[in-house]
Short mmCIF file of C-alpha atoms in Angstrom, two decimals:
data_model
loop_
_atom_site.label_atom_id
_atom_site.label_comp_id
_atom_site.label_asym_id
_atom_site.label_seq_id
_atom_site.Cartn_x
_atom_site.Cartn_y
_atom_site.Cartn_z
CA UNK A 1 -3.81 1.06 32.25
CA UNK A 2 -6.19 -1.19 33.18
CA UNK A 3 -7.17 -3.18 36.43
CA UNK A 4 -8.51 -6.50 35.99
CA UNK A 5 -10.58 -8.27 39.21
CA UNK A 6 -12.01 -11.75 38.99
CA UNK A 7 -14.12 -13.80 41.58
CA UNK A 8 -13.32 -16.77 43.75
CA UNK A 9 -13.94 -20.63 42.09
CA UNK A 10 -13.15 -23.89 43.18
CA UNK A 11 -10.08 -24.04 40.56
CA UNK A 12 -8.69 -20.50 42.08
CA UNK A 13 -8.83 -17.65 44.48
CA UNK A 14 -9.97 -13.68 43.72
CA UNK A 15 -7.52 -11.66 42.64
CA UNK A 16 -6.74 -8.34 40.87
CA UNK A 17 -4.19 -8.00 38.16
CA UNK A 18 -3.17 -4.43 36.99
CA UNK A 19 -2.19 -3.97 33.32
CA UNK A 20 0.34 -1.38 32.42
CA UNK A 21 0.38 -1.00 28.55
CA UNK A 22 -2.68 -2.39 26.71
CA UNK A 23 -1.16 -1.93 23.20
CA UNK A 24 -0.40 -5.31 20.80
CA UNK A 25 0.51 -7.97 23.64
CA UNK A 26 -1.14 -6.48 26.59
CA UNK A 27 -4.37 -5.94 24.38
CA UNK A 28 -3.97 -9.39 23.81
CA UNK A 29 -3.44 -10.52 27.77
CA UNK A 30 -6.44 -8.35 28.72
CA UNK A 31 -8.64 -10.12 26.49
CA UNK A 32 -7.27 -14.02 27.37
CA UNK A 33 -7.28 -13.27 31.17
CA UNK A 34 -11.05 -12.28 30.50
CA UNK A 35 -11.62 -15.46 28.85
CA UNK A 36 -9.30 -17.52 31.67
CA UNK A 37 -11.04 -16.02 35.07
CA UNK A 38 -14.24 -16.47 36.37
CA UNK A 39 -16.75 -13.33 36.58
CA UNK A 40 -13.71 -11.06 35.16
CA UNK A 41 -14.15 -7.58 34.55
CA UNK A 42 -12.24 -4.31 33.82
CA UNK A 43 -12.01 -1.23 34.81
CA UNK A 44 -9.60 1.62 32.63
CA UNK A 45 -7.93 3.67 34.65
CA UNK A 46 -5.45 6.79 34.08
CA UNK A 47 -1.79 6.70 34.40
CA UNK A 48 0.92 8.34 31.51
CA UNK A 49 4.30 8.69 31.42
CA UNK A 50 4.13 12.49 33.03
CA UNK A 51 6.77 13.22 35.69
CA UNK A 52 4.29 13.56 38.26
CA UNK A 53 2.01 10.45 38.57
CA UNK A 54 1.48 10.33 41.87
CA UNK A 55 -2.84 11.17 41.75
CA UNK A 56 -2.68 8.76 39.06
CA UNK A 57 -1.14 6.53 41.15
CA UNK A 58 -3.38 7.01 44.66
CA UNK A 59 -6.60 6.31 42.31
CA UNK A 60 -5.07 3.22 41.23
CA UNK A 61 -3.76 1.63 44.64
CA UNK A 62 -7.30 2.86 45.95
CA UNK A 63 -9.25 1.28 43.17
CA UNK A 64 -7.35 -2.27 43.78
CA UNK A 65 -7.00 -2.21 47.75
CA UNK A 66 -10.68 -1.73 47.75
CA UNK A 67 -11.41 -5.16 45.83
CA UNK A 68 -8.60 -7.39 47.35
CA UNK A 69 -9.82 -5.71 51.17
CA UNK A 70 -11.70 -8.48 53.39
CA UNK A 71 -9.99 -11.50 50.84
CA UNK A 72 -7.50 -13.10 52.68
CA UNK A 73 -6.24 -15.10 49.52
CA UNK A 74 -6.47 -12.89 47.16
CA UNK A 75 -3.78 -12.51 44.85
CA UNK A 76 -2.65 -9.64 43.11
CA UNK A 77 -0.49 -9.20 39.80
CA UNK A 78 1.44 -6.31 37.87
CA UNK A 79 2.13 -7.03 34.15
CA UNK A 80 4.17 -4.53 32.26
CA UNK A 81 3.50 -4.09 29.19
CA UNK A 82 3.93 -0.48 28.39
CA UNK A 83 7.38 -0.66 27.23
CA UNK A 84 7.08 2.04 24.44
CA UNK A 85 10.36 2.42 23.34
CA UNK A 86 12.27 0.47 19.75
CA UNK A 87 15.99 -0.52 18.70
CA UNK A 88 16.52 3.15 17.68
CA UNK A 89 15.51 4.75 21.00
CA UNK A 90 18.07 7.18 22.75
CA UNK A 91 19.63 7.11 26.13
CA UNK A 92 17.35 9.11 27.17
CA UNK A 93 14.31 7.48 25.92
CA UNK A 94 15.47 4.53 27.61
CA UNK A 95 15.92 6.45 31.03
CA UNK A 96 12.67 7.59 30.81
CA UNK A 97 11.25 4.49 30.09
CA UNK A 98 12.83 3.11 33.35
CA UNK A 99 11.91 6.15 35.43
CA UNK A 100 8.06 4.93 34.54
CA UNK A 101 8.74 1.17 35.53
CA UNK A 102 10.14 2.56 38.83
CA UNK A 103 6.88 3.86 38.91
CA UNK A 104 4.89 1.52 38.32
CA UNK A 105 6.86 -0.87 40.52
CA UNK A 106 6.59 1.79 43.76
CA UNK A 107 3.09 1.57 42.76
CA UNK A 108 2.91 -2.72 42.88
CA UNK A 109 4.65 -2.58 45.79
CA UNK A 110 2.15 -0.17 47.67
CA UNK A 111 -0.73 -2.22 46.55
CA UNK A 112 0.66 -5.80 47.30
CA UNK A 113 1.82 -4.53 51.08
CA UNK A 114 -0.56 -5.93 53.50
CA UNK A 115 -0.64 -9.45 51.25
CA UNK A 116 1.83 -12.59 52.02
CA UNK A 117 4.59 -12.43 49.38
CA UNK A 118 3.64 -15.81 47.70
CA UNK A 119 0.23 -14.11 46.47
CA UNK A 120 1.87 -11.28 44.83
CA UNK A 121 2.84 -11.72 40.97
CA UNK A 122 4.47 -9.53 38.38
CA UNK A 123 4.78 -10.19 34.87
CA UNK A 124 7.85 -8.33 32.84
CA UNK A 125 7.65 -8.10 29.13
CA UNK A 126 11.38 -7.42 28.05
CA UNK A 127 12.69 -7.78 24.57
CA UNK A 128 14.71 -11.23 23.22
CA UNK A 129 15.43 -8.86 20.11
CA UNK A 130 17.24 -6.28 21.97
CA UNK A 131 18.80 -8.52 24.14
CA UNK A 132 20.45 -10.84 21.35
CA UNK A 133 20.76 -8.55 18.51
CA UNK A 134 22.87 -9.79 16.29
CA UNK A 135 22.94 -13.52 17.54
CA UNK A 136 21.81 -16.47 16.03
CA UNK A 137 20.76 -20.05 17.44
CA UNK A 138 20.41 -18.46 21.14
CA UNK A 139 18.53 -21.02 23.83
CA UNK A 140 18.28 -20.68 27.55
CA UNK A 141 21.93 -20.14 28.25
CA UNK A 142 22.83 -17.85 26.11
CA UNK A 143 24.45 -14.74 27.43
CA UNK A 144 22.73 -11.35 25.96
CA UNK A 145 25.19 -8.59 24.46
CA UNK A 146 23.07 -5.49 23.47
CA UNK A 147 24.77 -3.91 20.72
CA UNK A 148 22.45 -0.37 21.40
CA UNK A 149 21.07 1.37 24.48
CA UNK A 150 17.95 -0.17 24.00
CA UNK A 151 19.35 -3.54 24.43
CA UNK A 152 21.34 -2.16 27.49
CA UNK A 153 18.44 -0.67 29.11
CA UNK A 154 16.04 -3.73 29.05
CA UNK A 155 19.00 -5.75 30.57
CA UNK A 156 19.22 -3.32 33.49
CA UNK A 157 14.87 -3.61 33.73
CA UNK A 158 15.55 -6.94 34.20
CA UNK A 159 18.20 -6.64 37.03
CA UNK A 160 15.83 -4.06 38.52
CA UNK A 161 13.09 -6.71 38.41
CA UNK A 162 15.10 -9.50 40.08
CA UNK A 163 15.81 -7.69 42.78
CA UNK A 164 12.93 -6.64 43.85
CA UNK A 165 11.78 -9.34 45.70
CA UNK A 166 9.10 -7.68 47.60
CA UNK A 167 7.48 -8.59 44.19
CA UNK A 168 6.65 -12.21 44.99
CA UNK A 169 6.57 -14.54 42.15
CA UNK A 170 8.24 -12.85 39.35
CA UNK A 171 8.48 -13.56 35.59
CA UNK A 172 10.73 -12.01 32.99
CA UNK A 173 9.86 -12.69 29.41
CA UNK A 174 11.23 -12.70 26.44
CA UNK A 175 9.41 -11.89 23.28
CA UNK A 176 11.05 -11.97 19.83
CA UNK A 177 10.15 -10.14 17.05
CA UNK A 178 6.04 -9.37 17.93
CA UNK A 179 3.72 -9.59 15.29
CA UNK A 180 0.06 -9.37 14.60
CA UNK A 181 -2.67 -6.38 15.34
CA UNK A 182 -5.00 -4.51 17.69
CA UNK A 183 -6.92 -1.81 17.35
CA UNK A 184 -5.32 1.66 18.31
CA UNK A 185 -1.48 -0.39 19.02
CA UNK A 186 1.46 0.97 17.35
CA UNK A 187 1.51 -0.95 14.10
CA UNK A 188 4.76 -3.31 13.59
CA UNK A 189 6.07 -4.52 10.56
CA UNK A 190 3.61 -6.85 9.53
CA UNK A 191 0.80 -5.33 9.84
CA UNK A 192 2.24 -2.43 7.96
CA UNK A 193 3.20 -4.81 4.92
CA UNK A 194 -0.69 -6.51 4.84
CA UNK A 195 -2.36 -2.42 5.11
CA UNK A 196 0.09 -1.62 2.09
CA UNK A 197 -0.91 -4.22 0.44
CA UNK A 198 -4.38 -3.96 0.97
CA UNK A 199 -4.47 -0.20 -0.11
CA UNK A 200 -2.08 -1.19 -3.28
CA UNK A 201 0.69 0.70 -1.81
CA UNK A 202 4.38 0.49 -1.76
CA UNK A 203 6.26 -0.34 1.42
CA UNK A 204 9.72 0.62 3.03
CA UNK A 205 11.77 -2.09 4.19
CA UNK A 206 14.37 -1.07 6.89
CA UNK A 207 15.91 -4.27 6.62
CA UNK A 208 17.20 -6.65 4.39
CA UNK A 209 15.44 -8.90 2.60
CA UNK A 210 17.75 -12.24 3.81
CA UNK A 211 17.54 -11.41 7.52
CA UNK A 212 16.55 -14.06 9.59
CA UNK A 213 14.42 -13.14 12.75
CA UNK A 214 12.60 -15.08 14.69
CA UNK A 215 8.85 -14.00 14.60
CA UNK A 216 6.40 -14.78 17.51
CA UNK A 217 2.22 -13.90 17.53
CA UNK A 218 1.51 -11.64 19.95
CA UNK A 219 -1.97 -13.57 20.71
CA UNK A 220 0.58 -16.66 22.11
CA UNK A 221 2.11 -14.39 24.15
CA UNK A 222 -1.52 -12.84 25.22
CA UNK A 223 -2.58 -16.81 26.20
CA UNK A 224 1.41 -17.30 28.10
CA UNK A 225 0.13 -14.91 30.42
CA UNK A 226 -3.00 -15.14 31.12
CA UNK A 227 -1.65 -18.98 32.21
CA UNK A 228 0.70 -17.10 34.01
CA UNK A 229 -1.72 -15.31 35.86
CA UNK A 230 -4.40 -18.21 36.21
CA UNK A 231 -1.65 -20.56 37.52
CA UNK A 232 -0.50 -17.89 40.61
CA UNK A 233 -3.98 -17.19 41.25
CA UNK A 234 -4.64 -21.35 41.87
CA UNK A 235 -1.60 -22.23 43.46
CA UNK A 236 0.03 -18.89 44.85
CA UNK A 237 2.77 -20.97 46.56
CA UNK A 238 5.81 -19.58 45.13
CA UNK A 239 7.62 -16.43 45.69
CA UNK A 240 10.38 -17.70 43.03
CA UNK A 241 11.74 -16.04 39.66
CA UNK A 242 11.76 -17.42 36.10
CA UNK A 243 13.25 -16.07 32.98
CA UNK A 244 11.64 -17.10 29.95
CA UNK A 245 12.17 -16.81 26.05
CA UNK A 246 9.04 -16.60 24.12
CA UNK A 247 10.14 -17.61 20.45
CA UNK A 248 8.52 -19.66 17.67
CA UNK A 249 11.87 -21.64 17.29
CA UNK A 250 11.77 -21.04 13.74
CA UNK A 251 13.43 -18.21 11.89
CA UNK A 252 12.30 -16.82 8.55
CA UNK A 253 13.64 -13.93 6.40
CA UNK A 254 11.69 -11.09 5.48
CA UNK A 255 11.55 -12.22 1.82
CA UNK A 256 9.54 -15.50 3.08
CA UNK A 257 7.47 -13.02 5.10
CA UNK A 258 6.43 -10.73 2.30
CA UNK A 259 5.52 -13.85 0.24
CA UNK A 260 3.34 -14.92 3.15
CA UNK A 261 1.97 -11.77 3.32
CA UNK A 262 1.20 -11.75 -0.19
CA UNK A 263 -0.47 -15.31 -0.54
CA UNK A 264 -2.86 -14.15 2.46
CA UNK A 265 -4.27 -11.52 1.14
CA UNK A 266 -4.36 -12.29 -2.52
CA UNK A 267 -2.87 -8.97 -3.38
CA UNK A 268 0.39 -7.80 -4.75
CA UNK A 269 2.79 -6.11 -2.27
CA UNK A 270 5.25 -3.47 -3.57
CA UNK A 271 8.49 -3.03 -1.46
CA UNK A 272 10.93 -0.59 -1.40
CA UNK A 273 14.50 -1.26 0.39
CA UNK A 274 16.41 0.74 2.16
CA UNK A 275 19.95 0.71 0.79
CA UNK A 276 21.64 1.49 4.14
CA UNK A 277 19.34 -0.72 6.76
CA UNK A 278 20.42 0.00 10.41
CA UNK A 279 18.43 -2.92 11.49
CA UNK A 280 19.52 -6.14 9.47
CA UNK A 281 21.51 -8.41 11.89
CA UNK A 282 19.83 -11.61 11.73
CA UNK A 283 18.72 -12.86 15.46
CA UNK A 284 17.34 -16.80 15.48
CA UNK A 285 16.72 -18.88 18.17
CA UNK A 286 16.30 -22.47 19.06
CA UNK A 287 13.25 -24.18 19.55
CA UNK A 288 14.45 -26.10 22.57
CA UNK A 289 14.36 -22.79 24.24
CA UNK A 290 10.47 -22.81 24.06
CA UNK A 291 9.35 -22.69 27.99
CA UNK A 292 7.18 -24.60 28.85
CA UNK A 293 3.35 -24.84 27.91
CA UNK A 294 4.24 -21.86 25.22
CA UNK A 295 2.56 -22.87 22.13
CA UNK A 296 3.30 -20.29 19.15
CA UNK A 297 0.99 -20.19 16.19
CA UNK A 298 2.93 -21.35 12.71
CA UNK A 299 3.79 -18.04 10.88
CA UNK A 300 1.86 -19.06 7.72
CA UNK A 301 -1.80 -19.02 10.21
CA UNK A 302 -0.53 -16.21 12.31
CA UNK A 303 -0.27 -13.70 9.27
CA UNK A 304 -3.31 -14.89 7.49
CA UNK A 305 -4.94 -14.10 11.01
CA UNK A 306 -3.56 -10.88 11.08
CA UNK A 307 -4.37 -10.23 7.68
CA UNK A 308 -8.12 -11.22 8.46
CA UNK A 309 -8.16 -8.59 11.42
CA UNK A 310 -6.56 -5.89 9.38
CA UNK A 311 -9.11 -6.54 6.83
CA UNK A 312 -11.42 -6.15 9.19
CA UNK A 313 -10.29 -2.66 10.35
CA UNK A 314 -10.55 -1.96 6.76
CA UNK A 315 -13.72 -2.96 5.67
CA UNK A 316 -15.21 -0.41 8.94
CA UNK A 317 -12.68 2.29 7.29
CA UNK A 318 -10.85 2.64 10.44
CA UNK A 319 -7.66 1.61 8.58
CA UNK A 320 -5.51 4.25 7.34
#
């Protein structure tokens, strides 16, 4: 994980934001709250999913207490990010998973105790795929029905989240189908298609090639919260809850995707399709259900960036 501390300007007061997960989107967050704060700098600190966290945990709430001590408005903020799990994950996966948010929220709470409510924050990163499998034109009110225990168990993070309102301000996001790349993050299906192509390999789809998904850059949802973040620490007034979908509004197949993919890097892509996909429901949603100040990149631009920074990896030879 990593803890984040910024200075005091006229536009905002001091504050420390812990990061939990620092894989595709909170890689991404890390690097916009840099550019968003004044005087920001980071610190990486240890915490895994062991059973036993609890020196991780003392070396964390010590590290932050001592930076927000003798700052009356100082704000603090959790993000979680570190949700490792996928649709196919197990009950137990999924239990586990929650057992380390528990965690990390014991932890939040111990750190944000001696600060008014209204200038603590905590960012949730849940999963608009999980939630809506299966579903198509979904906006704001539309009801989720998980069709797998991963789907289940993100609902129930949620709940867990909303009640906690020792929290303060709290904000539950969405993301749809991530895409995009970072260095050392688990590599999703895009970036898998452009390092096939790249290496003149053949791919497997686990899909079909007429799903429709709904595919948002992780670098737009990097920017969403480091405005989240920004915004608390200038006006930490509210100790309220928001629930927010962060979707591009715009569904494409996979066949437009591999065509993308294709035109971007100026190579030929080989697929290979599984004949028995588990994970083809098609999951859209409407672009009405945008929150506001979310901007997502058009898909075209977002996977010629991605293809530029897996190029990139390549060209060092740290692709593989």
């Amino acid at each position: 994980m990593i803890l984040l501390d910024w200075g005091r300007t006229a536009g905002h007061a001091p504050g420390v934001a812990a990061i939990f997960g620092t894989g595709l989107i909170g890689g991404n967050a890390v690097g916009a709250l840099q550019r968003n704060l004044s005087h920001a700098r980071l610190r990486h600190m240890p915490w895994d999913w062991s059973l036993d966290t609890s020196g991780q945990a003392q070396q964390i709430v010590q590290a932050a207490r001592n930076v927000l001590e003798g700052q009356g408005d100082a704000v603090f903020t959790t993000i979680w990010a570190a949700g490792r799990s996928g649709f196919g994950t197990d009950v137990q996966g999924m239990q586990d998973e929650f057992a380390a948010l528990e965690s990390v929220v014991d932890l939040a709470l111990d750190i944000g105790a001696d600060l008014p409510i209204n200038r603590r924050c905590y960012i949730h990163l849940s999963s608009a795929g999980g939630l809506f499998e299966g579903q198509t034109c979904c906006g704001t009110d539309t009801m989720p029905k998980p069709l797998r225990p991963y789907g289940e168990y993100k609902l129930a993070q949620e709940a867990y989240i909303r009640d906690c309102i020792a929290l303060g301000r709290r904000h539950i996001l969405r993301p749809s189908s991530v895409y995009g790349y970072a260095p050392g993050a688990r590599r999703g299906l895009f970036a898998v298609l452009i390092a096939k192509a790249l290496q003149g390999q053949t791919a497997t789809i686990m899909g079909a090639l007429g799903t429709q998904r709904d595919y948002v850059f992780a670098d737009d949802i990097g920017r969403f919260i480091a405005d989240l973040v920004h915004d608390h620490a200038s006006d930490p007034t509210s100790a309220g809850l928001s629930t927010s979908l962060l979707v591009s509004g715009r569904p494409a197949t996979i066949y437009e995707v591999i065509g993308m993919v294709r035109d971007s890097s100026g190579r030929p892509l080989f697929v290979e399709i599984d004949p028995r996909p588990e994970n083809a429901r098609h999951n859209t949603f409407l672009r009405s259900a945008l929150p506001s100040g979310f901007r997502p990149t058009g898909l075209q631009e977002g996977i010629a960036l991605t293809v530029r920074a897996v190029s990139g990896e390549r060209s060092q030879g740290k692709l593989i």
